[in-house]
XYZ file of C-alpha atoms in Angstrom:
295
model
C 119.443 117.752 100.397
C 121.892 117.360 103.178
C 122.450 113.780 104.271
C 124.639 112.880 107.202
C 125.917 109.340 107.677
C 127.120 108.623 111.173
C 127.826 105.473 113.153
C 126.515 106.197 116.605
C 123.128 106.740 118.173
C 121.759 110.282 118.269
C 119.961 111.505 121.355
C 116.593 112.865 120.331
C 113.542 113.950 122.262
C 110.548 111.661 121.850
C 107.105 112.930 122.773
C 104.705 110.646 124.586
C 100.953 110.588 124.291
C 98.517 109.037 126.733
C 95.645 107.492 124.850
C 93.700 104.406 125.692
C 93.682 101.229 123.665
C 90.186 100.182 122.692
C 89.023 96.591 123.117
C 89.627 94.359 120.146
C 87.587 91.378 119.068
C 86.253 89.787 115.919
C 83.097 91.357 114.527
C 80.306 88.785 114.322
C 77.851 90.984 112.438
C 78.464 90.691 108.665
C 77.626 94.399 108.535
C 79.929 95.814 111.210
C 79.246 99.219 112.764
C 80.942 102.339 111.512
C 84.288 102.740 113.312
C 84.757 105.531 115.864
C 86.397 108.695 114.592
C 89.967 109.734 115.393
C 91.325 106.276 116.231
C 94.867 105.858 115.020
C 97.072 102.915 114.175
C 99.689 102.060 116.796
C 100.883 98.712 115.440
C 100.872 96.755 112.193
C 101.944 93.167 111.557
C 102.715 92.285 107.953
C 102.673 88.693 106.679
C 103.455 87.048 103.335
C 103.479 83.443 102.036
C 106.060 81.045 103.453
C 106.741 79.455 100.051
C 110.520 79.069 99.488
C 111.233 80.801 102.825
C 113.935 79.337 105.050
C 112.585 77.621 108.161
C 114.482 79.983 110.471
C 112.675 82.935 108.890
C 109.182 81.528 109.427
C 107.568 83.076 112.504
C 103.936 82.963 113.643
C 102.788 80.856 110.661
C 99.094 80.477 109.912
C 96.947 79.273 107.042
C 94.532 81.751 105.487
C 91.838 81.436 102.832
C 92.032 83.883 99.939
C 89.076 85.417 98.134
C 89.234 82.673 95.471
C 89.060 79.990 98.238
C 92.723 79.023 97.836
C 94.420 78.197 101.138
C 97.966 79.409 101.691
C 100.343 79.568 104.637
C 101.696 82.981 105.630
C 104.081 84.100 108.354
C 105.191 87.371 109.907
C 107.695 89.494 107.992
C 107.656 92.745 109.968
C 106.064 94.297 113.045
C 105.886 98.080 113.184
C 104.820 100.349 116.049
C 103.876 104.027 115.743
C 103.791 107.058 118.040
C 102.128 110.431 117.474
C 102.239 113.923 118.944
C 99.324 115.928 120.351
C 98.492 117.148 116.819
C 98.146 113.552 115.614
C 101.360 113.732 113.580
C 103.651 110.726 113.331
C 106.774 111.202 115.466
C 108.190 107.677 115.566
C 107.961 104.316 113.835
C 109.894 101.188 114.792
C 110.022 98.208 112.470
C 111.526 94.849 113.348
C 112.002 91.529 111.626
C 114.377 88.620 112.022
C 117.145 90.307 110.021
C 116.866 94.065 110.536
C 115.770 96.834 112.877
C 114.496 100.091 111.404
C 113.728 103.279 113.341
C 112.313 106.600 112.116
C 111.793 109.756 114.164
C 110.218 113.015 112.994
C 110.629 116.494 114.476
C 108.370 119.239 113.095
C 108.681 122.979 112.514
C 106.257 125.244 110.652
C 108.184 124.947 107.380
C 109.900 121.569 107.451
C 110.427 118.370 109.385
C 113.626 116.602 110.319
C 113.615 112.886 109.577
C 115.992 110.682 111.535
C 116.427 107.163 110.172
C 118.379 104.396 111.872
C 118.991 101.021 110.229
C 120.632 98.061 111.941
C 121.289 94.669 110.337
C 121.344 91.554 112.492
C 124.980 90.878 111.602
C 126.118 94.457 112.307
C 125.488 95.978 115.729
C 126.659 99.426 114.604
C 123.671 101.259 113.082
C 123.678 103.360 109.958
C 121.979 106.697 110.606
C 120.636 109.202 108.090
C 119.298 112.638 109.019
C 117.363 114.537 106.376
C 115.109 117.567 106.010
C 111.692 117.468 104.321
C 110.104 120.761 103.328
C 106.423 121.311 104.230
C 103.788 123.513 102.620
C 101.126 125.566 104.406
C 98.928 122.455 104.673
C 101.677 120.668 106.599
C 102.366 118.368 103.639
C 105.704 117.584 102.033
C 106.316 119.932 99.107
C 109.454 118.083 97.968
C 110.590 114.487 98.379
C 113.619 115.642 100.364
C 115.699 118.712 101.089
C 114.793 122.391 100.932
C 114.163 124.296 97.718
C 111.519 125.059 95.126
C 108.291 123.160 95.962
C 106.825 120.940 93.250
C 104.443 118.415 94.857
C 100.762 119.309 94.434
C 97.661 118.483 96.514
C 93.934 119.184 96.368
C 91.892 120.894 99.078
C 91.410 117.555 100.853
C 95.200 117.196 101.175
C 95.318 114.392 98.617
C 98.248 114.229 96.161
C 97.385 115.164 92.577
C 100.791 115.285 90.860
C 103.753 117.620 90.567
C 104.894 120.659 88.627
C 107.594 118.839 86.679
C 105.207 116.434 84.958
C 101.838 118.161 84.429
C 100.499 114.994 82.821
C 101.107 112.928 85.943
C 97.642 113.281 87.386
C 95.661 111.551 90.085
C 91.936 111.457 89.335
C 89.538 111.535 92.301
C 85.813 110.975 92.525
C 83.893 111.652 95.754
C 87.164 111.763 97.670
C 88.448 108.463 96.281
C 91.368 107.973 93.922
C 89.936 106.195 90.881
C 92.985 106.257 88.610
C 96.634 107.286 88.665
C 99.549 107.074 86.229
C 102.818 105.737 87.592
C 105.996 103.966 86.483
C 106.095 106.102 83.359
C 108.801 107.437 81.097
C 108.092 111.116 80.536
C 108.960 112.837 77.267
C 108.546 116.448 76.220
C 106.224 117.104 73.303
C 105.180 120.577 72.188
C 106.451 122.063 75.438
C 104.640 119.599 77.699
C 105.641 116.329 79.348
C 103.548 113.292 78.423
C 103.848 109.699 79.694
C 105.053 106.791 77.572
C 105.402 103.112 78.477
C 103.308 103.793 81.560
C 101.198 101.917 84.071
C 97.687 103.110 84.832
C 96.086 101.990 88.095
C 92.298 101.963 88.509
C 90.470 101.491 91.827
C 87.046 100.449 93.104
C 85.825 101.075 96.650
C 83.406 100.114 99.370
C 81.929 103.598 99.565
C 80.077 102.900 102.831
C 83.257 101.984 104.747
C 85.832 104.650 105.717
C 89.435 103.981 104.791
C 92.114 102.940 107.256
C 93.590 105.968 109.029
C 96.706 107.568 107.568
C 99.955 107.076 109.495
C 102.351 109.381 107.624
C 100.041 112.384 107.392
C 102.676 114.693 105.901
C 102.678 112.584 102.720
C 99.055 113.454 101.986
C 95.686 111.878 102.621
C 94.570 108.656 100.977
C 91.110 107.874 99.629
C 88.065 108.283 101.864
C 86.783 104.736 101.401
C 88.188 101.223 101.681
C 89.554 99.931 98.363
C 88.102 96.663 97.079
C 89.854 96.182 93.755
C 92.888 97.573 91.950
C 93.582 96.941 88.253
C 96.896 97.714 86.558
C 96.970 98.562 82.865
C 99.980 99.052 80.601
C 100.080 101.459 77.674
C 102.630 102.179 74.935
C 104.759 99.286 76.148
C 107.187 97.342 73.970
C 106.447 94.158 75.962
C 102.665 94.149 76.397
C 99.671 95.210 74.318
C 97.607 98.070 75.718
C 95.224 96.993 78.446
C 94.980 95.231 81.829
C 97.945 93.174 83.035
C 97.366 92.623 86.765
C 94.696 92.940 89.432
C 94.554 93.038 93.228
C 91.558 92.323 95.448
C 91.203 93.567 99.027
C 89.256 91.717 101.716
C 88.813 92.784 105.339
C 87.856 91.547 108.770
C 86.755 93.937 111.511
C 86.861 94.227 115.268
C 83.745 94.810 117.380
C 84.062 98.568 116.953
C 83.976 98.295 113.167
C 87.669 99.045 112.651
C 89.690 97.057 110.129
C 91.419 94.312 112.079
C 92.968 92.524 109.101
C 93.430 93.352 105.426
C 94.284 90.650 102.890
C 95.554 91.703 99.471
C 95.556 89.088 96.704
C 97.181 89.925 93.387
C 96.928 87.849 90.203
C 98.301 88.412 86.678
C 95.802 89.095 83.912
C 98.345 89.143 81.111
C 100.671 86.178 80.662
C 104.271 87.123 81.367
C 103.522 89.880 83.867
C 105.954 89.488 86.789
C 105.751 92.695 88.866
C 103.925 92.461 92.210
C 103.748 94.563 95.366
C 103.637 91.558 97.704
C 105.515 88.260 97.683
C 103.592 85.819 95.463
C 100.907 88.503 95.263
C 99.674 87.977 98.833
C 100.017 90.519 101.636
C 98.300 90.293 105.033
C 98.297 93.266 107.405
C 96.926 93.199 110.962
C 96.120 96.478 112.725
C 95.998 97.618 116.343
C 94.586 100.994 117.399
C 94.269 103.530 120.166
C 91.473 106.061 120.499
C 91.338 109.400 122.353
């Protein structure tokens, strides 16, 4: 991997794409229509609970009701916009919050993409810039996490990640196009010539099979499950801190616009095992709002 740190802006060509934004409104029908095909996300707004947050960092606060009927106040953490090329590949993302500004640009070739990352803190007007190369396979998917060299990331025929060559035991299990379990956060040890996981976390998923999943933004990282997830359960195995079994769960609830697209996703995580502290979202609650454009 070749990483270049510089302290000035780089001039790069950004491709524009003229697509129309579709009307947005709350779906009244409890069984919303199937969303139109080929719509893509152009903006996300991410919110988390305001508990313990400084007043100056609370923007656009609102009170939401979780799936267990608990009411909690959330406020905006980040807003991110996305641009795509004519082949529907991500070429730019811009993320802003009250403390930082984060920009990514992607330039594609047949064999690799160039990723330009610019990070600016509110108290430092001079950005930090990183330029890196990500190798692509024949499916247009990243074959390594960064740099050029021997490929090791593996995918199925639907362009979904299934593991890598270094850890044959690190498998993703799919059923009808949906990821139903995956091993992560594992220590891998070699036994009888093969790597096996120890002290690992197993994630299991359930889906709303009649609702298509939210469209993928970073397509080169592989496709996600076909359907909308409803529940995610974390299990720990061979751990020195917890007995084998479930330790944490997340529920997903959605609201839709009039076209049947996901307008808001609310994730609510709760510990199952006493003492479990790890969470993906602050206090286990993450709210994401989506805006789209359609061809």
